[in-house]
Short mmCIF file of C-alpha atoms and ligand atoms in Angstrom, two decimals:
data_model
loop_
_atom_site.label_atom_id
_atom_site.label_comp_id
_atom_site.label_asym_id
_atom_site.label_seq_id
_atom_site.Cartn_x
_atom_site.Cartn_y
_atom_site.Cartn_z
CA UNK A 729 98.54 85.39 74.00
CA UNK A 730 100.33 82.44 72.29
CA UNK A 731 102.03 84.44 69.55
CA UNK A 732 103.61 86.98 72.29
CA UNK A 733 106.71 86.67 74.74
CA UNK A 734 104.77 85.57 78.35
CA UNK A 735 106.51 86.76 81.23
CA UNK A 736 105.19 85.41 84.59
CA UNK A 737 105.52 88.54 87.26
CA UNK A 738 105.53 86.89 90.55
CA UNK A 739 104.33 89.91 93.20
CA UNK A 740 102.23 91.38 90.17
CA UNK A 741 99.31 92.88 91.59
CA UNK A 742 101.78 94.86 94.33
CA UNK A 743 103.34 98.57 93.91
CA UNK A 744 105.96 97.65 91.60
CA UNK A 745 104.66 94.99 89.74
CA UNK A 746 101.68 96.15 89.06
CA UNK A 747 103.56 99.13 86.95
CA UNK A 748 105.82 97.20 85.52
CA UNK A 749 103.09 95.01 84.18
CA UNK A 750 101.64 97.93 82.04
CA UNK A 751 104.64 98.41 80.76
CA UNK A 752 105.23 94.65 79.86
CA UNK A 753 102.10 95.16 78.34
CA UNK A 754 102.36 98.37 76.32
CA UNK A 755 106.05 96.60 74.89
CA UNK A 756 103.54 93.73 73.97
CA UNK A 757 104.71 90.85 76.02
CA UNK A 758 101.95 88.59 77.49
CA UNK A 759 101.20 88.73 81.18
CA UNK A 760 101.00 86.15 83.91
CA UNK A 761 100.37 87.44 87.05
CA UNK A 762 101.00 85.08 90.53
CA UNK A 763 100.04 86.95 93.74
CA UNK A 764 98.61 85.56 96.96
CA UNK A 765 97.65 89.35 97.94
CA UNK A 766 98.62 89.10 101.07
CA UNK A 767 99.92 92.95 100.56
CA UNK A 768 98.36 93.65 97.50
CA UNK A 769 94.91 94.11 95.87
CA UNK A 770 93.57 92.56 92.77
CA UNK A 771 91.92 95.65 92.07
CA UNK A 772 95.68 96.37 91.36
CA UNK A 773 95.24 93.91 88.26
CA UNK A 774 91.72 95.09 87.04
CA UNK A 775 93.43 98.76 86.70
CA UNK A 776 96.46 97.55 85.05
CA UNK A 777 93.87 96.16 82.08
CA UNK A 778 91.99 99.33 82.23
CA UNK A 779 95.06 101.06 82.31
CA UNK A 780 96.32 99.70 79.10
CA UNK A 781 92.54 99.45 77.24
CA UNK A 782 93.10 103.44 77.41
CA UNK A 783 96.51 103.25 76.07
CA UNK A 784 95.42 100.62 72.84
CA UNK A 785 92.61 103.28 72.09
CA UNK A 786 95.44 105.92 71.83
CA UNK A 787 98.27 103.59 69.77
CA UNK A 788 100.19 103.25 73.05
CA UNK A 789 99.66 99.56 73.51
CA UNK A 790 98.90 96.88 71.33
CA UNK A 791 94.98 96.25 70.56
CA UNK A 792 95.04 93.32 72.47
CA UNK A 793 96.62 94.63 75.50
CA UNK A 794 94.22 94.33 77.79
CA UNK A 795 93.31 90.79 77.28
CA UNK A 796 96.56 89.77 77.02
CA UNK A 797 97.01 89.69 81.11
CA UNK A 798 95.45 87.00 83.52
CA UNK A 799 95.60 86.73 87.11
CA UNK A 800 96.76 83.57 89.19
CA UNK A 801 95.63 84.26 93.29
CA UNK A 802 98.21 81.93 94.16
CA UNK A 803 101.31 81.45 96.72
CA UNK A 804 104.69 81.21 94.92
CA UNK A 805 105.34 78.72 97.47
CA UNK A 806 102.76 76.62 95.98
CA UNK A 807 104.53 74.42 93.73
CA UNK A 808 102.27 72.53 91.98
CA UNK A 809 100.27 76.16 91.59
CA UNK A 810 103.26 76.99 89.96
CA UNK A 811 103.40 73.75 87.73
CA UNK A 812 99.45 74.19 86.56
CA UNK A 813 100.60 77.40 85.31
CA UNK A 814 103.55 76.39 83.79
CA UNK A 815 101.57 74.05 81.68
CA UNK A 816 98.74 76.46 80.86
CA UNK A 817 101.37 78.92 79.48
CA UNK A 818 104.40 79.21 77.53
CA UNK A 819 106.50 81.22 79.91
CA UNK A 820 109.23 83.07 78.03
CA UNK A 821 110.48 84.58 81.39
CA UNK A 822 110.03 85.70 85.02
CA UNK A 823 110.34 88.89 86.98
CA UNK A 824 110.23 87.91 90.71
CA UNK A 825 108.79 90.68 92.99
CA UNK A 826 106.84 88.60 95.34
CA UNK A 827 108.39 88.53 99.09
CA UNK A 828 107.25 90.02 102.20
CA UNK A 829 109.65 93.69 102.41
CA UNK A 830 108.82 95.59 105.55
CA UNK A 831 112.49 96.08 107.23
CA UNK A 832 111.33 96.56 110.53
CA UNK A 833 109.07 93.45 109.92
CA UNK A 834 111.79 91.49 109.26
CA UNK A 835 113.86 91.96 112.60
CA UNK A 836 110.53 91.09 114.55
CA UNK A 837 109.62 87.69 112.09
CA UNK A 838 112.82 86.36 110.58
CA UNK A 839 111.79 82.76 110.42
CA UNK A 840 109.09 84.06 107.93
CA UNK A 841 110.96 86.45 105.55
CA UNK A 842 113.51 83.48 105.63
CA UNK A 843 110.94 81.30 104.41
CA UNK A 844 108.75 83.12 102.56
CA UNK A 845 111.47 85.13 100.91
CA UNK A 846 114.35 82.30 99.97
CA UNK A 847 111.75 79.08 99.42
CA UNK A 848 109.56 80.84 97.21
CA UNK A 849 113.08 81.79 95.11
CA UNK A 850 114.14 78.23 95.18
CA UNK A 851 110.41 76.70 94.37
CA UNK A 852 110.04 79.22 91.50
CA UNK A 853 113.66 78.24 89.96
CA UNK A 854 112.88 74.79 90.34
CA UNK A 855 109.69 74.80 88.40
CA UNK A 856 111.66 77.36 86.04
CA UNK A 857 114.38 74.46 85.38
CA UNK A 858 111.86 71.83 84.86
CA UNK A 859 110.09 73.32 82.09
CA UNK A 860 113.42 74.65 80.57
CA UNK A 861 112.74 78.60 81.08
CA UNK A 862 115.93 80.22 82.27
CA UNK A 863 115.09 83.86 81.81
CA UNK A 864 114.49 85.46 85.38
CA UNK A 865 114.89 89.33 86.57
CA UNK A 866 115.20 89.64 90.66
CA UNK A 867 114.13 92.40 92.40
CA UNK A 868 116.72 93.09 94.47
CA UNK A 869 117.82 96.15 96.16
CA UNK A 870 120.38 98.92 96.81
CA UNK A 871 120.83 97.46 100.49
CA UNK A 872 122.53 94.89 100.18
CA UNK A 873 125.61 97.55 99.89
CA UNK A 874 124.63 97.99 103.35
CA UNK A 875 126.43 101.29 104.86
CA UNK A 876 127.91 102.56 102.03
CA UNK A 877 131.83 103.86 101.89
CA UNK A 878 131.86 105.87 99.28
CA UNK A 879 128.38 107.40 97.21
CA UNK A 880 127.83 107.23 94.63
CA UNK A 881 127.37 103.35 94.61
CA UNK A 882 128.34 101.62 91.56
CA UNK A 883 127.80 97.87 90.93
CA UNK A 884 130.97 96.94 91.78
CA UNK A 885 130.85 98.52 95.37
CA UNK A 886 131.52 95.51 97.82
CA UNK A 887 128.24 93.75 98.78
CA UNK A 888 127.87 94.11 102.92
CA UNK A 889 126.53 92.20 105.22
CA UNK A 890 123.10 93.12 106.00
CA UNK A 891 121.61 95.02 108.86
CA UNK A 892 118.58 92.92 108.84
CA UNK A 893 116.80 89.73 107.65
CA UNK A 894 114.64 91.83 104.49
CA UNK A 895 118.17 92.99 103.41
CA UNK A 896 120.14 89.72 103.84
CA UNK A 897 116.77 87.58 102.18
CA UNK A 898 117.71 89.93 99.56
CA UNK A 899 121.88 89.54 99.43
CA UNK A 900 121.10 85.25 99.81
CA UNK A 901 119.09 85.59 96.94
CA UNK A 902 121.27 87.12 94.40
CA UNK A 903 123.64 84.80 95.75
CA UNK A 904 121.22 81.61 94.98
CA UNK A 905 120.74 83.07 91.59
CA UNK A 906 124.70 83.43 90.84
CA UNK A 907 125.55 79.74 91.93
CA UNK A 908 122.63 78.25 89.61
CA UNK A 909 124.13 80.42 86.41
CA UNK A 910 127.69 78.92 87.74
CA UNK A 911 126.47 75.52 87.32
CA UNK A 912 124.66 75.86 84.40
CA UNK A 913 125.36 78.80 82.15
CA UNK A 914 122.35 78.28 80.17
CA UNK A 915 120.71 80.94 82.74
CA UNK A 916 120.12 84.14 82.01
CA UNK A 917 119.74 86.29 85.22
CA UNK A 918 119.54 89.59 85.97
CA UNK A 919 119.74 91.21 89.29
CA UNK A 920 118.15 94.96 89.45
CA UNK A 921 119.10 96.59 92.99
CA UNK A 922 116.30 99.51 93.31
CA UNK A 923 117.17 102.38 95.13
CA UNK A 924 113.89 104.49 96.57
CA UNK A 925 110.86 103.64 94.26
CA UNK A 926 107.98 106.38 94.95
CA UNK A 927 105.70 107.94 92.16
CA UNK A 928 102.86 106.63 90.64
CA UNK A 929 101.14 106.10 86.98
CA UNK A 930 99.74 109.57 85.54
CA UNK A 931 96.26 107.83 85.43
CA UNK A 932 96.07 107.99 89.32
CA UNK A 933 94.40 104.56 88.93
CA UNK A 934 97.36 102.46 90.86
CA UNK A 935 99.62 103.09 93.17
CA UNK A 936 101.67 102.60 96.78
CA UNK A 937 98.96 101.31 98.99
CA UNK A 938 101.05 100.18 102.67
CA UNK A 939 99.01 98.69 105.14
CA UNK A 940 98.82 100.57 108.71
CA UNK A 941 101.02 103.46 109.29
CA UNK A 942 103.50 104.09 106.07
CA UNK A 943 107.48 102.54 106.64
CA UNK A 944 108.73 104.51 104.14
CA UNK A 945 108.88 108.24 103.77
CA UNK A 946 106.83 109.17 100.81
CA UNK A 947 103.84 107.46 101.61
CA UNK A 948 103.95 108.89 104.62
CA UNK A 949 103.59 112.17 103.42
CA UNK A 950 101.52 111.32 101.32
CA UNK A 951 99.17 110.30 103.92
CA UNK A 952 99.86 114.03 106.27
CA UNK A 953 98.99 115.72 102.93
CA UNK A 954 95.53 114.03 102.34
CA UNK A 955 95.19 114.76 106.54
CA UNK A 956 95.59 111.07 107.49
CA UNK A 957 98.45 111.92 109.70
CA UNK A 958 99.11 115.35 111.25
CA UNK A 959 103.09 115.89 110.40
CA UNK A 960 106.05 114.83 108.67
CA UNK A 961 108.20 112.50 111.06
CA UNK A 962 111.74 113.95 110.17
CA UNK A 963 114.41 111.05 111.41
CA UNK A 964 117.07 113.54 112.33
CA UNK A 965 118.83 116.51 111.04
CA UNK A 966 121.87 116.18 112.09
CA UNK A 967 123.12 114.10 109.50
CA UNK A 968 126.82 114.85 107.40
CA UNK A 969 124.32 115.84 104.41
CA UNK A 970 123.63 119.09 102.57
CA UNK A 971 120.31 120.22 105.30
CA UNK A 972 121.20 117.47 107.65
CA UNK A 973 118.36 115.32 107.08
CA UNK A 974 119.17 111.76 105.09
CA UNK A 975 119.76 111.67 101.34
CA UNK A 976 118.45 109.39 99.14
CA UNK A 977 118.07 108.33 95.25
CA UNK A 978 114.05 108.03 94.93
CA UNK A 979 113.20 107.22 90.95
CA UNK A 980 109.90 107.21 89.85
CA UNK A 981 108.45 104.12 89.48
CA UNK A 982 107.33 104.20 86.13
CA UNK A 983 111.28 104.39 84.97
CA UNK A 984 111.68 100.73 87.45
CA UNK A 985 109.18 99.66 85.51
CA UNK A 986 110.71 100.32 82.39
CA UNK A 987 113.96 99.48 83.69
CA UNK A 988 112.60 95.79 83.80
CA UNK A 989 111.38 95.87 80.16
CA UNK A 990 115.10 96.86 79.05
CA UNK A 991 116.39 94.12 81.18
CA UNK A 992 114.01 91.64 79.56
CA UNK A 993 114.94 93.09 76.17
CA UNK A 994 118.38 92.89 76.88
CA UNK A 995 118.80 89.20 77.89
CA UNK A 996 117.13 87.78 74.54
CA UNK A 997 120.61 87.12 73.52
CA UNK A 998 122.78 86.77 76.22
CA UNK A 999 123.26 84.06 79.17
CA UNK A 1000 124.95 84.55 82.71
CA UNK A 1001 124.15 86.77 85.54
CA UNK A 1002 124.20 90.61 85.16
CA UNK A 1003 123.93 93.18 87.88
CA UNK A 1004 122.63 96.57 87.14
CA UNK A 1005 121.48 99.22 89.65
CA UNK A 1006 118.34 101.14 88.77
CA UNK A 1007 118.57 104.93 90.22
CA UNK A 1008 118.34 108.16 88.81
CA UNK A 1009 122.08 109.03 90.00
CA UNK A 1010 120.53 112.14 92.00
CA UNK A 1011 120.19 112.33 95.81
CA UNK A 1012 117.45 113.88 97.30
CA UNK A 1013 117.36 115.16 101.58
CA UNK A 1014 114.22 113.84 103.32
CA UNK A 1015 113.32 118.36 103.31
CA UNK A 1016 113.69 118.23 99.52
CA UNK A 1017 111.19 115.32 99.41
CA UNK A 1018 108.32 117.61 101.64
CA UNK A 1019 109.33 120.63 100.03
CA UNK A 1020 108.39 118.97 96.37
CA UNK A 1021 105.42 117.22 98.10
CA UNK A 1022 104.62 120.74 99.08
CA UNK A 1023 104.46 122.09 95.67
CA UNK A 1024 102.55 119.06 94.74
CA UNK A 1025 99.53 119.14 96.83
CA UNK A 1026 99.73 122.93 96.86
CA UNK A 1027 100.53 123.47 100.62
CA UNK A 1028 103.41 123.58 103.21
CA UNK A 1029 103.31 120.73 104.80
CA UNK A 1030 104.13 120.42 108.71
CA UNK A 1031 107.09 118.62 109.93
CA UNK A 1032 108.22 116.97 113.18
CA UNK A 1033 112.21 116.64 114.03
CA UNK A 1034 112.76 113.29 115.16
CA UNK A 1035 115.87 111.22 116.69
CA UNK A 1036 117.51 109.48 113.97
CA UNK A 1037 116.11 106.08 113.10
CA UNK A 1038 117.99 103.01 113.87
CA UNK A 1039 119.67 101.54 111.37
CA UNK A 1040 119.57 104.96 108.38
CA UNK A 1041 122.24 105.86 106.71
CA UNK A 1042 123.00 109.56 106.06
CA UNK A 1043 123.07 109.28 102.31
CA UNK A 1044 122.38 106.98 99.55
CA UNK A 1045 122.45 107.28 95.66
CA UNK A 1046 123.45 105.46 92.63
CA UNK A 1047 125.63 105.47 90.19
CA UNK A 1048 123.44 105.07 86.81
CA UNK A 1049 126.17 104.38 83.90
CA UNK A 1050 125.98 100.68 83.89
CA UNK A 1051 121.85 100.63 83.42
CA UNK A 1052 122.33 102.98 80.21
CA UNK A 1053 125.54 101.40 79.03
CA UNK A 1054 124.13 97.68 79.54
CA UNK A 1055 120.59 97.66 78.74
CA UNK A 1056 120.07 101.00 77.46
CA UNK A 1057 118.24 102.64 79.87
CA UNK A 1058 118.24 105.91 81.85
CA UNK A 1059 115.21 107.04 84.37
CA UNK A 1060 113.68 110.59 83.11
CA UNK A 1061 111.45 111.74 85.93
CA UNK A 1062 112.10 114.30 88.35
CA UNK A 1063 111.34 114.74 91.90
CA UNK A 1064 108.81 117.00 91.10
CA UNK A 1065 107.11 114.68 88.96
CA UNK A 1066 107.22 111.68 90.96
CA UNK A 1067 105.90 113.84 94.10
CA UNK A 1068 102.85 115.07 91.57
CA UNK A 1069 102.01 111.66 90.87
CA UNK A 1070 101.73 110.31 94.07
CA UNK A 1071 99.84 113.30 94.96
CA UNK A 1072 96.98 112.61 92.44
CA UNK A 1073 97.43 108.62 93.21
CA UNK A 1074 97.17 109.05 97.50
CA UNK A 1075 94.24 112.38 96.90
CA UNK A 1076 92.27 110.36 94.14
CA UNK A 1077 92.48 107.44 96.43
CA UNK A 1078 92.41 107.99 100.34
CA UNK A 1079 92.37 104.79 101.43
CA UNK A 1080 94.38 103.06 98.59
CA UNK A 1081 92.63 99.84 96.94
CA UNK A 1082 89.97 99.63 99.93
CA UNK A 1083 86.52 101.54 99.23
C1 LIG B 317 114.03 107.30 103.29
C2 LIG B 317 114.58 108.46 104.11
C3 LIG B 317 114.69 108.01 106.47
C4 LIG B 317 110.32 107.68 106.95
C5 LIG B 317 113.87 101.34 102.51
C6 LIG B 317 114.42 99.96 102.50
C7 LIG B 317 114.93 99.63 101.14
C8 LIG B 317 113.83 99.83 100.12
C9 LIG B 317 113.32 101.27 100.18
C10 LIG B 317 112.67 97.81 99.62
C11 LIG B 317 115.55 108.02 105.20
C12 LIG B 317 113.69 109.12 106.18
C13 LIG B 317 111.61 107.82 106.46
C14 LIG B 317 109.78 108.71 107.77
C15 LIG B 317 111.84 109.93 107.58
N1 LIG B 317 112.76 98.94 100.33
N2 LIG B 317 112.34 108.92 106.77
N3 LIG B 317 110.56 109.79 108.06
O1 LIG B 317 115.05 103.39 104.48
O2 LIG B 317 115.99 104.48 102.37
O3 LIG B 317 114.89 102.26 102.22
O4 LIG B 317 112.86 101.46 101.53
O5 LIG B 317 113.43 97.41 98.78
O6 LIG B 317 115.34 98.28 101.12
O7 LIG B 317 115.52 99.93 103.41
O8 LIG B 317 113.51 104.27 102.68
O9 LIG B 317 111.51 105.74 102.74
O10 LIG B 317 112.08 104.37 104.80
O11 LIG B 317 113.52 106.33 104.20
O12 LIG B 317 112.53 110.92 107.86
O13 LIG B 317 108.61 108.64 108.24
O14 LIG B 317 113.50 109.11 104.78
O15 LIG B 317 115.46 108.30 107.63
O16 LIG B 317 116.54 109.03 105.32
P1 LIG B 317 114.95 103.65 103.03
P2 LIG B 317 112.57 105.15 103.64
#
């Protein structure tokens, strides 16, 4: 691995991470993976390499792809963890997933996502300092425009307070992130606010694996079209929106994942802090999301109206000029696609990473 770029992924066996260390891979960085699994698997890890053996075989990753990965069960929190593997590798950069992200979660246990969330941040760019590497890309997220006034939501839509401790761990840490490039420019930061990630890799082999009964919407019905759960929990239709139920921007997660690799790409020459919102630009209703689910596993699926949930907005969706002006990138998948690929993921794998 010496000769390549090495990117520590904090959070890299999880949903996200774990695709967007294939494509680290397949771009031919070097991998260091740091995850304490508490909401991830490391079978996660063990498909990524098998993932990317199949992709050297067909030219679509370098030959050494697949050993060109290793695995750290460790806490981010863990400093002198983070130290041993500081030393054991020339880190070129970091994308920081890890943090706990359940929203509801959060309003129950905010002492923890404090902690967890924002000392983990300020451990990591404290090791990061001390051994001189000032390349990190944040996962952040499209909430911390909070209710939006206006969609769709361009980067330089005001920043709103928070409707709960996830969101504002997320809106502190961008904020961490800016001060350290103010007072030394040296950094070179990047802040990617996701809207709805959902999808999966082709293979089948990894995807969205939530513990207990699914938060968010498309593993949810994922989980009614395997037969888990009986219906699709609709939160409200009567919503200002095209069909009433709430819009979103879901992008596949394969174009996140490559949405990290541009930002990576992109910072090799540059310093400061740049903000750059990953969505596909399109807004989809909560229907359009079962009827392409539908069409995916090959039935109608049932749904349930539901009151509205607290805290939804009615719609959400980027504005995606800034990611292809800046770094060059532009998602490519469609609904359709994405809902096909978590299909095969959820139906090739019933109960996610457990046997
Ligand atoms: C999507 C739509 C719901 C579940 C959250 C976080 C955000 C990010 C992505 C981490 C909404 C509706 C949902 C269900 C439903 N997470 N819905 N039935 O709330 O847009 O964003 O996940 O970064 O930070 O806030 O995603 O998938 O929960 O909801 O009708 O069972 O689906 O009302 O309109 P959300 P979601």
């Amino acid at each position: 691995m010496s000769e390549k770029k090495n990117i520590l992924v904090t959070g890299g066996a999880g949903f996200i991470g774990s695709h967007t260390c294939i494509e680290l891979l397949q771009a031919g960085y070097g991998v260091v993976v740091v995850d304490d699994l508490s909401n991830s698997s490391e079978k996660a890890v063990d498909r990524v390499r098998s993932i990317v053996a199949d992709a050297a075989k067909e030219g679509k990753a370098p030959a050494d792809a697949a050993e060109s990965i290793v695995f750290y069960k460790e806490n981010v929190l863990d400093r002198a963890a983070l130290e041993r593997i500081f030393d054991a590798h020339d880190i070129y950069g970091v994308i920081h997933f890890a943090g706990y992200k359940a929203v509801g979660e959060s309003v129950e246990k905010p002492l923890e996502y404090y902690h967890n969330n924002l000392v983990n941040t300020l451990v990591l760019c404290d090791v990061m300092r001390e051994r001189g590497c000032k390349n990190i890309v944040f996962s952040s997220s499209a909430t911390v425009y909070g209710e939006p006034d206006s969609v769709p939501l361009s980067e330089s839509a005001p920043k709103k307070p928070a409707t709960n401790p996830y969101g504002w761990t997320k809106w502190m840490i961008e904020q961490i992130l800016t001060d350290l490039s103010v007072a030394d420019p040296a950094w070179n930061i990047v802040l990617l606010r996701y809207f709805n990630p959902i999808g999966a890799h082709e293979s089948g082999l990894i995807g969205e694996d939530p513990k207990g009964i699914p938060n968010n919407l498309v593993p949810y019905v994922a989980q009614v079209a395997i037969g888990k759960l009986p219906a699709v929990r609709v939160f409200g239709n009567d919503y200002d929106t095209p069909d009433g139920t709430g819009v979103r921007d879901y992008i596949h997660v394969v174009d996140l994942a490559r949405g990290h690799v541009a930002a990576l790409n992109w910072m090799a020459d540059k310093h400061g802090v740049e903000v750059v919102n990953l969505g596909t630009g399109k807004g989809s209703s909560v229907l359009d999301v079962v009827a392409a689910f539908s069409r995916a596993c090959g039935r109608e699926l049932p749904v349930d109206i539901q009151p509205r949930r607290a805290g939804d907005v009615a719609e959400n969706y980027a504005d995606p000029r800034k990611a292809e002006e800046v770094l060059g990138w532009k998602a490519e998948y469609d609904l359709d696609r994405m809902c096909a690929d978590s299909w095969r993921w959820q139906s090739m794998n019933p109960n996610g990473y457990a046997e």
